[in-house]
Amino acid sequence: MSARDSTAPIEPLWALDPDPVATHQHETDAYWLGALPAPTPAPRPQLRPVPAARPARRSVSPLLAGLVAVAIILATFAAQLGLSIAVSEGAYETRALEQEQRDLMRVERVLSQNVDKLASPQNLAENAGELGMVQNATPATLRLSDGKVLGSLEPRTSEVGKNRIPNATLDQLPVVDADGLLVSRDGGQAEAGAADSAASAVPWQGTLPAPDTH
């Protein structure tokens, strides 16, 4: 053995094994000084209110569902029927109004034709004759250059009807007589024609001739 080895100090045995009390004290001091991390606390359970229990849903009766479906179908059919009736009534009213309009147009046309007939020269001349007026075949005129009267100024008392053409459309319209009353247009003419035919009738004498068939 060398001298160096013989002179090396010998460490005590208690220095090799740490003192548990000192170690705990050292850890406690380190904890308070912040050298070691703080211990994490255990998680606390979260508390919350329990929701109220929902009432159980009542199932719909199949009979009630069927009745509701039938009611909806019947309401739909009733609405369609009502609309169809309304449309049909509107069509009938429109057709009736169109017929009424057509009838009124026909009446207007007939009245316009009657007005044209009453305003015709033939009707005016015939009404004038019924009022006692006569037609002058030779009217007189006045010449303004020298004031001479051309024609005859003698009054005419006889009716001249040779140059007057009767209007067949005026047969159904009345005329105004001298008293201002409406009389039939062909009343006097029918009476005169009946008198002429009665005066000119010749009675038959003898037997009726018969053809010889043999």
XYZ file of N, CA and C in Angstrom:
642
model
N 0.872 -1.174 0.000
C 0.000 0.000 0.000
C 0.895 1.206 0.000
N 0.497 2.223 -0.816
C 1.286 3.451 -0.894
C 0.984 4.348 0.256
N 1.837 5.370 0.320
C 1.630 6.333 1.406
C 0.415 7.181 1.205
N 0.172 7.450 -0.167
C -1.027 8.283 -0.488
C -2.261 7.585 -0.033
N -2.292 6.271 -0.288
C -3.511 5.560 0.096
C -3.633 5.492 1.601
N -2.561 5.471 2.216
C -2.656 5.348 3.659
C -3.046 6.627 4.323
N -2.806 7.722 3.602
C -3.127 9.019 4.197
C -4.498 9.518 3.805
N -5.308 8.816 2.936
C -6.653 9.289 2.508
C -7.612 9.270 3.668
N -8.415 10.336 3.783
C -9.350 10.392 4.901
C -10.465 9.395 4.730
N -10.937 8.948 5.775
C -12.040 7.968 5.772
C -13.328 8.692 6.144
N -14.332 8.598 5.177
C -15.612 9.277 5.423
C -16.428 8.464 6.401
N -17.204 9.162 7.212
C -18.040 8.422 8.149
C -19.171 7.708 7.444
N -19.693 6.703 8.074
C -20.767 5.907 7.470
C -22.083 6.663 7.377
N -22.346 7.570 8.240
C -23.646 8.273 8.201
C -23.740 9.227 7.047
N -22.525 9.562 6.446
C -22.562 10.462 5.291
C -23.013 9.745 4.031
N -22.929 8.474 3.989
C -23.354 7.747 2.784
C -24.867 7.600 2.710
N -25.518 7.389 3.798
C -26.991 7.248 3.813
C -27.613 8.554 4.261
N -28.439 9.143 3.420
C -29.063 10.413 3.801
C -30.025 10.212 4.946
N -30.095 11.266 5.730
C -31.012 11.236 6.864
C -32.429 11.466 6.373
N -33.354 10.559 6.668
C -34.726 10.760 6.171
C -35.379 11.991 6.745
N -35.068 12.327 7.927
C -35.674 13.532 8.521
C -35.173 14.766 7.824
N -33.854 14.756 7.538
C -33.314 15.916 6.833
C -33.860 16.023 5.424
N -33.993 14.866 4.789
C -34.547 14.889 3.417
C -35.964 15.439 3.405
N -36.829 15.041 4.315
C -38.199 15.547 4.368
C -38.230 17.031 4.657
N -37.315 17.436 5.541
C -37.254 18.862 5.851
C -36.816 19.645 4.636
N -35.845 19.064 3.881
C -35.369 19.748 2.680
C -36.495 19.882 1.634
N -37.267 18.837 1.459
C -38.376 18.898 0.483
C -39.437 19.893 0.912
N -39.666 19.947 2.238
C -40.665 20.911 2.713
C -40.206 22.328 2.474
N -38.927 22.577 2.718
C -38.410 23.917 2.468
C -38.460 24.263 0.989
N -38.121 23.292 0.145
C -38.185 23.552 -1.302
C -39.618 23.823 -1.773
N -40.606 23.154 -1.185
C -42.002 23.360 -1.567
C -42.433 24.772 -1.242
N -42.094 25.226 -0.032
C -42.487 26.584 0.360
C -41.717 27.628 -0.405
N -40.507 27.312 -0.822
C -39.742 28.289 -1.591
C -40.113 28.286 -3.075
N -40.974 27.385 -3.543
C -41.429 27.366 -4.936
C -40.574 26.573 -5.855
N -39.640 25.797 -5.341
C -38.809 25.005 -6.235
C -39.570 23.850 -6.831
N -40.504 23.266 -6.091
C -41.295 22.145 -6.593
C -42.680 22.635 -7.025
N -43.269 21.983 -8.027
C -44.626 22.385 -8.452
C -45.659 22.071 -7.382
N -46.674 22.947 -7.346
C -47.752 22.762 -6.368
C -48.563 21.535 -6.726
N -48.983 20.824 -5.789
C -49.808 19.637 -6.098
C -51.160 20.049 -6.679
N -51.583 19.340 -7.717
C -52.873 19.622 -8.381
C -54.006 19.083 -7.542
N -55.004 19.941 -7.278
C -56.135 19.446 -6.484
C -56.980 18.460 -7.277
N -57.647 17.619 -6.627
C -58.528 16.644 -7.284
C -59.751 17.359 -7.862
N -60.182 16.992 -9.094
C -61.352 17.655 -9.702
C -62.628 17.410 -8.895
N -63.387 18.504 -8.743
C -64.647 18.407 -8.009
C -65.769 18.058 -8.976
N -66.657 17.250 -8.614
C -67.778 16.912 -9.520
C -68.703 18.121 -9.733
N -69.111 18.343 -11.025
C -70.019 19.447 -11.358
C -71.456 19.054 -11.026
N -72.122 19.950 -10.345
C -73.508 19.722 -9.948
C -74.441 20.537 -10.842
N -75.520 19.962 -11.297
C -76.518 20.651 -12.122
C -77.898 20.134 -11.769
N -78.934 20.983 -11.972
C -80.291 20.539 -11.614
C -80.788 19.455 -12.554
N -81.503 18.573 -12.025
C -82.079 17.482 -12.818
C -83.305 18.013 -13.557
N -83.374 17.891 -14.928
C -84.556 18.379 -15.659
C -85.799 17.599 -15.270
N -86.918 18.367 -15.325
C -88.192 17.735 -14.975
C -88.563 16.691 -16.017
N -89.156 15.690 -15.588
C -89.547 14.603 -16.487
C -90.697 15.056 -17.379
N -90.537 14.864 -18.702
C -91.590 15.239 -19.654
C -92.749 14.258 -19.571
N -93.963 14.826 -19.686
C -95.110 13.907 -19.658
C -95.138 13.036 -20.905
N -95.550 11.893 -20.761
C -95.620 10.957 -21.889
C -96.671 11.423 -22.894
N -96.297 11.457 -24.190
C -97.218 11.883 -25.253
C -98.304 10.838 -25.457
N -99.518 11.398 -25.525
C -100.653 10.501 -25.743
C -100.760 10.179 -27.226
N -100.885 8.981 -27.546
C -101.005 8.566 -28.943
C -102.374 8.959 -29.494
N -102.384 9.414 -30.781
C -103.622 9.824 -31.439
C -104.423 8.586 -31.805
N -105.704 8.692 -31.542
C -106.572 7.560 -31.851
C -106.707 7.389 -33.358
N -106.623 6.204 -33.895
C -106.805 6.006 -35.343
C -108.184 6.441 -35.816
N -109.200 6.265 -34.988
C -110.546 6.683 -35.382
C -110.619 8.188 -35.559
N -109.997 8.936 -34.644
C -109.994 10.391 -34.761
C -109.239 10.845 -36.000
N -108.103 10.213 -36.285
C -107.346 10.565 -37.491
C -108.151 10.280 -38.754
N -108.865 9.170 -38.772
C -109.699 8.856 -39.933
C -110.817 9.860 -40.119
N -111.454 10.268 -39.010
C -112.526 11.263 -39.105
C -112.009 12.596 -39.627
N -110.828 12.993 -39.168
C -110.245 14.250 -39.652
C -109.945 14.164 -41.147
N -109.400 13.050 -41.603
C -109.098 12.885 -43.027
C -110.371 12.924 -43.870
N -111.423 12.238 -43.392
C -112.697 12.245 -44.129
C -113.284 13.649 -44.170
N -113.177 14.387 -43.059
C -113.701 15.756 -43.026
C -112.959 16.650 -44.008
N -111.646 16.485 -44.108
C -110.868 17.287 -45.062
C -111.270 16.971 -46.497
N -111.453 15.685 -46.794
C -111.852 15.294 -48.156
C -113.228 15.845 -48.493
N -114.178 15.741 -47.552
C -115.522 16.263 -47.804
C -115.505 17.776 -47.980
N -114.687 18.473 -47.195
C -114.590 19.931 -47.346
C -114.024 20.304 -48.710
N -113.048 19.527 -49.187
C -112.486 19.791 -50.518
C -113.527 19.582 -51.610
N -114.283 18.485 -51.519
C -115.337 18.238 -52.508
C -116.403 19.327 -52.462
N -116.772 19.767 -51.258
C -117.783 20.819 -51.139
C -117.295 22.125 -51.755
N -116.020 22.453 -51.547
C -115.472 23.677 -52.139
C -115.469 23.593 -53.663
N -115.072 22.439 -54.202
C -115.090 22.270 -55.654
C -116.506 22.357 -56.208
N -117.459 21.761 -55.501
C -118.842 21.823 -55.960
C -119.359 23.254 -55.937
N -119.027 23.997 -54.879
C -119.456 25.389 -54.807
C -118.869 26.229 -55.927
N -117.586 26.021 -56.222
C -116.966 26.761 -57.319
C -117.604 26.405 -58.659
N -117.910 25.126 -58.865
C -118.549 24.719 -60.122
C -119.923 25.357 -60.267
N -120.692 25.386 -59.179
C -122.019 26.004 -59.233
C -121.909 27.494 -59.523
N -120.942 28.160 -58.880
C -120.769 29.597 -59.109
C -120.384 29.882 -60.559
N -119.481 29.065 -61.112
C -119.073 29.260 -62.504
C -120.242 29.004 -63.450
N -121.051 27.970 -63.167
C -122.204 27.672 -64.021
C -123.223 28.800 -63.972
N -123.504 29.319 -62.774
C -124.443 30.430 -62.663
C -123.926 31.659 -63.416
N -122.632 31.911 -63.311
C -122.074 33.037 -64.054
C -122.205 32.855 -65.558
N -122.015 31.623 -66.038
C -122.161 31.363 -67.473
C -123.606 31.558 -67.917
N -124.583 31.074 -67.105
C -125.993 31.263 -67.450
C -126.364 32.738 -67.457
N -125.887 33.489 -66.472
C -126.190 34.918 -66.436
C -125.574 35.639 -67.632
N -124.366 35.247 -67.997
C -123.734 35.865 -69.160
C -124.517 35.572 -70.434
N -124.983 34.330 -70.584
C -125.762 33.982 -71.776
C -127.085 34.738 -71.798
N -127.733 34.867 -70.636
C -128.996 35.610 -70.583
C -128.782 37.078 -70.947
N -127.699 37.662 -70.451
C -127.414 39.060 -70.778
C -127.088 39.224 -72.262
N -126.388 38.257 -72.840
C -126.093 38.330 -74.271
C -127.381 38.243 -75.094
N -128.309 37.349 -74.703
C -129.584 37.266 -75.413
C -130.381 38.558 -75.270
N -130.384 39.121 -74.059
C -131.095 40.387 -73.863
C -130.480 41.500 -74.709
N -129.158 41.527 -74.776
C -128.499 42.531 -75.607
C -128.854 42.345 -77.081
N -128.905 41.089 -77.546
C -129.263 40.831 -78.934
C -130.702 41.257 -79.217
N -131.616 40.981 -78.281
C -133.006 41.398 -78.471
C -133.130 42.917 -78.497
N -132.403 43.580 -77.615
C -132.455 45.043 -77.603
C -131.881 45.629 -78.888
N -130.839 44.996 -79.418
C -130.292 45.473 -80.689
C -131.303 45.292 -81.818
N -132.049 44.193 -81.786
C -133.087 43.997 -82.809
C -134.184 45.038 -82.672
N -134.610 45.314 -81.434
C -135.639 46.335 -81.225
C -135.146 47.693 -81.702
N -133.890 47.996 -81.392
C -133.330 49.276 -81.844
C -133.306 49.354 -83.368
N -132.956 48.245 -84.016
C -132.919 48.233 -85.474
C -134.320 48.443 -86.051
N -135.323 47.781 -85.451
C -136.699 47.943 -85.940
C -137.177 49.376 -85.748
N -136.883 49.953 -84.584
C -137.298 51.335 -84.334
C -136.599 52.304 -85.286
N -135.336 52.050 -85.584
C -134.628 52.907 -86.536
C -135.250 52.808 -87.929
N -135.636 51.592 -88.313
C -136.302 51.437 -89.607
C -137.650 52.151 -89.624
N -138.393 52.081 -88.513
C -139.676 52.788 -88.459
C -139.487 54.301 -88.544
N -138.448 54.799 -87.891
C -138.171 56.239 -87.978
C -137.838 56.625 -89.413
N -137.042 55.804 -90.092
C -136.723 56.092 -91.490
C -137.976 56.049 -92.365
N -138.880 55.113 -92.059
C -140.122 55.041 -92.838
C -140.986 56.276 -92.606
N -141.100 56.681 -91.347
C -141.927 57.851 -91.051
C -141.330 59.130 -91.625
N -140.017 59.178 -91.799
C -139.377 60.367 -92.358
C -139.276 60.322 -93.876
N -139.826 59.302 -94.510
C -139.739 59.188 -95.963
C -140.679 60.197 -96.634
N -140.378 60.634 -97.862
C -141.261 61.580 -98.572
C -142.658 61.009 -98.824
N -142.763 59.699 -99.074
C -144.079 59.115 -99.313
C -144.971 59.251 -98.081
N -144.414 58.987 -96.910
C -145.218 59.086 -95.697
C -145.632 60.530 -95.425
N -144.723 61.471 -95.632
C -145.066 62.877 -95.426
C -146.150 63.330 -96.405
N -146.060 62.890 -97.661
C -147.068 63.279 -98.646
C -148.423 62.673 -98.311
N -148.433 61.432 -97.869
C -149.714 60.802 -97.545
C -150.339 61.428 -96.307
N -149.543 61.733 -95.305
C -150.082 62.407 -94.126
C -150.589 63.803 -94.471
N -149.905 64.485 -95.380
C -150.389 65.799 -95.818
C -151.727 65.677 -96.533
N -151.876 64.615 -97.346
C -153.159 64.408 -98.007
C -154.269 64.103 -97.017
N -153.967 63.335 -95.953
C -154.974 63.060 -94.934
C -155.379 64.322 -94.176
N -154.480 65.280 -94.079
C -154.789 66.544 -93.406
C -155.518 67.529 -94.315
N -155.764 67.176 -95.583
C -156.507 68.039 -96.500
C -155.641 68.798 -97.469
N -154.380 68.561 -97.507
C -153.497 69.251 -98.432
C -153.486 68.512 -99.763
N -153.307 69.284 -100.856
C -153.277 68.706 -102.199
C -151.947 69.039 -102.835
N -151.581 68.260 -103.825
C -150.319 68.450 -104.528
C -150.530 69.376 -105.711
N -149.671 70.360 -105.857
C -149.750 71.317 -106.956
C -148.854 70.837 -108.081
N -149.477 70.514 -109.211
C -148.710 70.011 -110.346
C -147.971 71.122 -111.069
N -148.463 72.363 -110.970
C -147.817 73.503 -111.634
C -147.473 74.548 -110.576
N -146.401 74.359 -109.857
C -146.069 75.341 -108.832
C -145.613 76.661 -109.450
N -145.857 77.741 -108.741
C -145.454 79.074 -109.190
C -144.158 79.463 -108.497
N -143.313 80.209 -109.252
C -142.038 80.667 -108.719
C -141.904 82.164 -108.948
N -141.055 82.792 -108.196
C -140.813 84.231 -108.289
C -139.392 84.444 -108.781
N -139.276 85.209 -109.899
C -137.967 85.525 -110.427
C -137.478 86.824 -109.797
N -136.342 86.782 -109.156
C -135.862 87.917 -108.378
C -135.320 89.042 -109.251
N -134.934 88.760 -110.472
C -134.344 89.815 -111.305
C -135.354 90.903 -111.659
N -136.559 90.505 -112.008
C -137.577 91.494 -112.369
C -138.851 91.372 -111.549
N -138.904 90.408 -110.596
C -140.077 90.259 -109.748
C -141.272 89.646 -110.442
N -141.057 88.927 -111.543
C -142.161 88.340 -112.276
C -142.495 86.974 -111.696
N -143.777 86.665 -111.610
C -144.253 85.388 -111.101
C -144.396 84.433 -112.271
N -143.732 83.301 -112.163
C -143.802 82.286 -113.199
C -144.686 81.156 -112.708
N -145.704 80.793 -113.490
C -146.615 79.744 -113.097
C -147.972 80.305 -112.722
N -148.861 79.426 -112.313
C -150.218 79.805 -111.962
C -150.353 79.847 -110.451
N -150.993 80.903 -109.968
C -151.225 81.062 -108.538
C -152.616 80.609 -108.120
N -153.367 80.011 -109.061
C -154.702 79.544 -108.712
C -154.600 78.325 -107.787
N -155.443 78.267 -106.768
C -155.382 77.120 -105.837
C -155.843 75.841 -106.514
N -155.229 74.762 -106.169
C -155.580 73.449 -106.703
C -156.421 72.717 -105.660
N -157.533 72.221 -106.115
C -158.428 71.499 -105.207
C -158.470 70.013 -105.490
N -157.897 69.590 -106.577
C -157.897 68.168 -106.913
C -156.523 67.577 -106.607
N -156.545 66.360 -106.125
C -155.303 65.679 -105.778
C -154.693 65.041 -107.004
N -153.414 65.249 -107.170
C -152.686 64.674 -108.289
C -151.777 63.587 -107.727
N -152.029 62.340 -108.099
C -151.259 61.228 -107.544
C -150.626 60.359 -108.588
N -150.529 60.828 -109.802
C -149.966 59.979 -110.849
C -148.451 59.824 -110.719
N -147.798 60.875 -110.249
C -146.339 60.811 -110.156
C -145.851 60.399 -108.764
N -146.742 59.877 -107.935
C -146.362 59.465 -106.585
C -146.274 57.943 -106.529
N -145.143 57.447 -106.081
C -144.916 56.007 -105.994
C -145.176 55.579 -104.556
N -146.106 54.670 -104.321
C -146.396 54.258 -102.939
C -145.243 53.440 -102.356
N -145.132 53.512 -101.071
C -144.101 52.760 -100.349
C -144.771 51.570 -99.673
N -144.371 50.352 -100.078
C -145.016 49.152 -99.545
C -144.697 48.937 -98.075
N -143.602 49.501 -97.596
C -143.242 49.311 -96.185
C -144.068 50.174 -95.242
N -144.889 51.094 -95.795
C -145.704 51.970 -94.953
C -147.105 51.431 -94.716
N -147.407 50.220 -95.207
C -148.773 49.701 -95.091
C -149.163 49.444 -93.645
N -148.210 49.078 -92.796
C -148.527 48.743 -91.407
C -148.448 49.949 -90.468
N -148.060 51.097 -90.971
C -147.933 52.285 -90.130
C -149.173 53.160 -90.268
N -149.664 53.737 -89.184
C -150.857 54.591 -89.264
C -150.505 55.976 -89.802
N -151.569 56.717 -90.130
C -151.421 58.097 -90.587
C -152.237 59.001 -89.674
N -151.976 60.290 -89.772
C -152.675 61.285 -88.962
C -153.771 61.910 -89.818
N -155.023 61.858 -89.328
C -156.131 62.435 -90.087
C -156.266 63.922 -89.768
N -157.328 64.523 -90.292
C -157.541 65.957 -90.096
C -157.812 66.311 -88.648
N -158.305 65.376 -87.858
C -158.565 65.632 -86.437
C -157.339 65.388 -85.556
N -156.229 64.972 -86.159
C -155.020 64.712 -85.384
C -154.988 63.341 -84.746
N -155.831 62.427 -85.208
C -155.885 61.077 -84.656
C -155.168 60.107 -85.587
N -154.652 59.051 -84.998
C -153.990 58.020 -85.787
C -155.031 57.056 -86.322
N -155.082 56.899 -87.623
C -156.024 55.988 -88.269
C -155.230 55.021 -89.129
N -155.898 53.933 -89.502
C -155.253 52.943 -90.350
C -154.985 53.528 -91.723
N -153.853 53.156 -92.275
C -153.461 53.742 -93.553
C -154.342 53.261 -94.699
N -154.732 51.979 -94.679
C -155.503 51.420 -95.787
C -156.969 51.261 -95.427
N -157.462 51.980 -94.416
C -158.873 51.843 -94.043
C -159.799 52.391 -95.111
N -159.552 53.632 -95.547
C -160.394 54.232 -96.576
C -160.241 53.537 -97.903
N -158.998 53.150 -98.217
C -158.777 52.456 -99.482
C -159.484 51.111 -99.503
N -159.516 50.391 -98.369
C -160.192 49.093 -98.333
C -161.694 49.265 -98.498
N -162.272 50.310 -97.846
C -163.707 50.541 -97.993
C -164.058 50.917 -99.424
N -163.240 51.760 -100.034
C -163.514 52.148 -101.421
C -163.378 50.954 -102.355
N -162.371 50.125 -102.137
C -162.202 48.950 -102.994
C -163.345 47.971 -102.832
N -163.848 47.798 -101.590
C -164.983 46.899 -101.377
C -166.233 47.425 -102.062
N -166.449 48.755 -102.019
C -167.630 49.328 -102.686
C -167.528 49.159 -104.198
N -166.357 49.387 -104.772
C -166.193 49.227 -106.219
C -166.403 47.782 -106.650
N -165.877 46.829 -105.856
C -166.051 45.425 -106.228
C -167.509 45.001 -106.105
N -168.245 45.560 -105.116
C -169.667 45.221 -104.976
C -170.484 45.806 -106.113
N -170.109 47.027 -106.548
C -170.860 47.649 -107.644
C -170.569 46.977 -108.973
N -169.366 46.476 -109.155
C -169.011 45.879 -110.441
C -169.283 44.378 -110.503
N -169.798 43.760 -109.461
C -170.068 42.323 -109.482
C -171.299 42.039 -110.340
N -171.209 41.046 -111.232
C -172.306 40.652 -112.129
C -172.744 39.247 -111.748
N -174.009 39.028 -111.424
C -174.473 37.677 -111.055
C -174.428 36.739 -112.258
N -174.133 35.471 -112.003
C -174.056 34.463 -113.060
C -175.453 33.944 -113.350
N -175.753 33.781 -114.610
C -177.057 33.288 -115.049
C -176.866 32.001 -115.840
N -177.764 31.055 -115.587
C -177.698 29.795 -116.300
C -176.940 28.750 -115.504
N -176.688 27.636 -116.196
C -175.964 26.537 -115.541
C -174.471 26.698 -115.761
N -173.750 26.079 -114.863
C -172.300 26.133 -114.977
C -171.848 25.232 -116.117
N -170.978 25.673 -116.971
C -170.505 24.820 -118.063
C -169.652 23.687 -117.511
N -169.839 22.516 -118.091
C -169.073 21.343 -117.677
C -168.411 20.752 -118.903
N -167.217 20.234 -118.770
C -166.532 19.659 -119.928
C -167.189 18.349 -120.352
N -167.189 18.076 -121.669
C -167.750 16.849 -122.223
C -166.655 15.785 -122.230
N -166.827 14.758 -121.420
C -165.810 13.704 -121.300
C -166.101 12.495 -122.174
N -167.216 12.467 -122.906
C -167.543 11.313 -123.745
C -167.425 11.711 -125.202
